[in-house]
Short mmCIF file of C-alpha atoms in Angstrom, two decimals:
data_model
loop_
_atom_site.label_atom_id
_atom_site.label_comp_id
_atom_site.label_asym_id
_atom_site.label_seq_id
_atom_site.Cartn_x
_atom_site.Cartn_y
_atom_site.Cartn_z
CA UNK A 1484 41.07 2.73 22.24
CA UNK A 1485 38.26 2.21 24.83
CA UNK A 1486 35.88 1.54 22.02
CA UNK A 1487 38.15 -1.21 20.68
CA UNK A 1488 38.43 -2.92 24.02
CA UNK A 1489 34.77 -2.69 24.81
CA UNK A 1490 32.81 -5.82 23.96
CA UNK A 1491 30.56 -5.59 21.02
CA UNK A 1492 26.85 -5.68 21.79
CA UNK A 1493 25.10 -8.84 20.69
CA UNK A 1494 22.81 -8.89 17.61
CA UNK A 1495 19.53 -9.10 19.59
CA UNK A 1496 20.58 -6.12 21.71
CA UNK A 1497 21.56 -4.08 18.71
CA UNK A 1498 18.33 -5.06 16.98
CA UNK A 1499 16.22 -3.92 20.00
CA UNK A 1500 18.11 -0.72 20.31
CA UNK A 1501 17.58 0.10 16.62
CA UNK A 1502 13.96 -0.96 16.88
CA UNK A 1503 13.31 1.36 19.80
CA UNK A 1504 15.10 4.26 17.98
CA UNK A 1505 13.00 3.62 14.77
CA UNK A 1506 9.71 3.44 16.68
CA UNK A 1507 10.56 6.70 18.46
CA UNK A 1508 11.15 8.33 15.09
CA UNK A 1509 7.91 6.95 13.79
CA UNK A 1510 6.07 8.36 16.80
CA UNK A 1511 7.69 11.77 16.13
CA UNK A 1512 6.77 11.77 12.44
CA UNK A 1513 3.23 10.80 13.16
CA UNK A 1514 2.78 13.80 15.45
CA UNK A 1515 3.70 15.99 12.40
CA UNK A 1516 1.03 14.48 10.02
CA UNK A 1517 -1.97 16.68 9.24
CA UNK A 1518 -4.76 14.18 9.69
CA UNK A 1519 -7.92 14.78 7.75
CA UNK A 1520 -11.13 15.77 9.36
CA UNK A 1521 -14.29 13.69 9.27
CA UNK A 1522 -15.79 15.50 6.33
CA UNK A 1523 -12.66 15.31 4.27
CA UNK A 1524 -12.27 11.57 5.06
CA UNK A 1525 -15.83 10.80 4.01
CA UNK A 1526 -15.44 12.77 0.84
CA UNK A 1527 -12.24 11.02 -0.04
CA UNK A 1528 -13.81 7.68 0.68
CA UNK A 1529 -16.60 8.35 -1.81
CA UNK A 1530 -14.10 9.41 -4.44
CA UNK A 1531 -12.31 6.17 -3.99
CA UNK A 1532 -15.49 4.07 -4.05
CA UNK A 1533 -16.54 5.94 -7.28
CA UNK A 1534 -13.16 5.37 -8.93
CA UNK A 1535 -13.30 1.65 -8.03
CA UNK A 1536 -16.78 1.31 -9.55
CA UNK A 1537 -15.71 3.05 -12.79
CA UNK A 1538 -12.55 0.91 -13.16
CA UNK A 1539 -14.49 -2.30 -12.38
CA UNK A 1540 -17.19 -1.40 -15.02
CA UNK A 1541 -14.36 -0.62 -17.56
CA UNK A 1542 -12.74 -3.94 -16.89
CA UNK A 1543 -16.10 -5.76 -17.13
CA UNK A 1544 -16.87 -4.20 -20.50
CA UNK A 1545 -13.36 -4.93 -21.87
CA UNK A 1546 -13.60 -8.51 -20.63
CA UNK A 1547 -17.01 -9.09 -22.18
CA UNK A 1548 -15.83 -7.60 -25.45
CA UNK A 1549 -12.72 -9.66 -25.58
CA UNK A 1550 -14.72 -12.81 -24.72
CA UNK A 1551 -17.19 -11.97 -27.59
CA UNK A 1552 -14.36 -11.38 -30.09
CA UNK A 1553 -12.48 -14.58 -29.08
CA UNK A 1554 -15.57 -16.78 -29.20
CA UNK A 1555 -16.36 -15.37 -32.68
CA UNK A 1556 -12.86 -16.17 -33.82
CA UNK A 1557 -12.89 -19.61 -32.39
CA UNK A 1558 -16.30 -20.27 -34.09
CA UNK A 1559 -14.78 -19.17 -37.44
CA UNK A 1560 -11.63 -21.41 -36.88
CA UNK A 1561 -13.19 -24.50 -35.61
#
């Protein structure tokens, strides 16, 4: 019954309390993370850069082939 008679907290107070709890949980989880070392981070970065270059080259080739086919078709039509 005491809970019913107690005044409800306002929305900003509840928001701040939940934000503080959330940030505390985030901090606790970040301490559990196994962060990569410098060598692993550099190696992973090079893998990502290589993958981006390969995908960009693939998109470039497909775009050029599509443009070539479309321009040929348009030349035939009109």
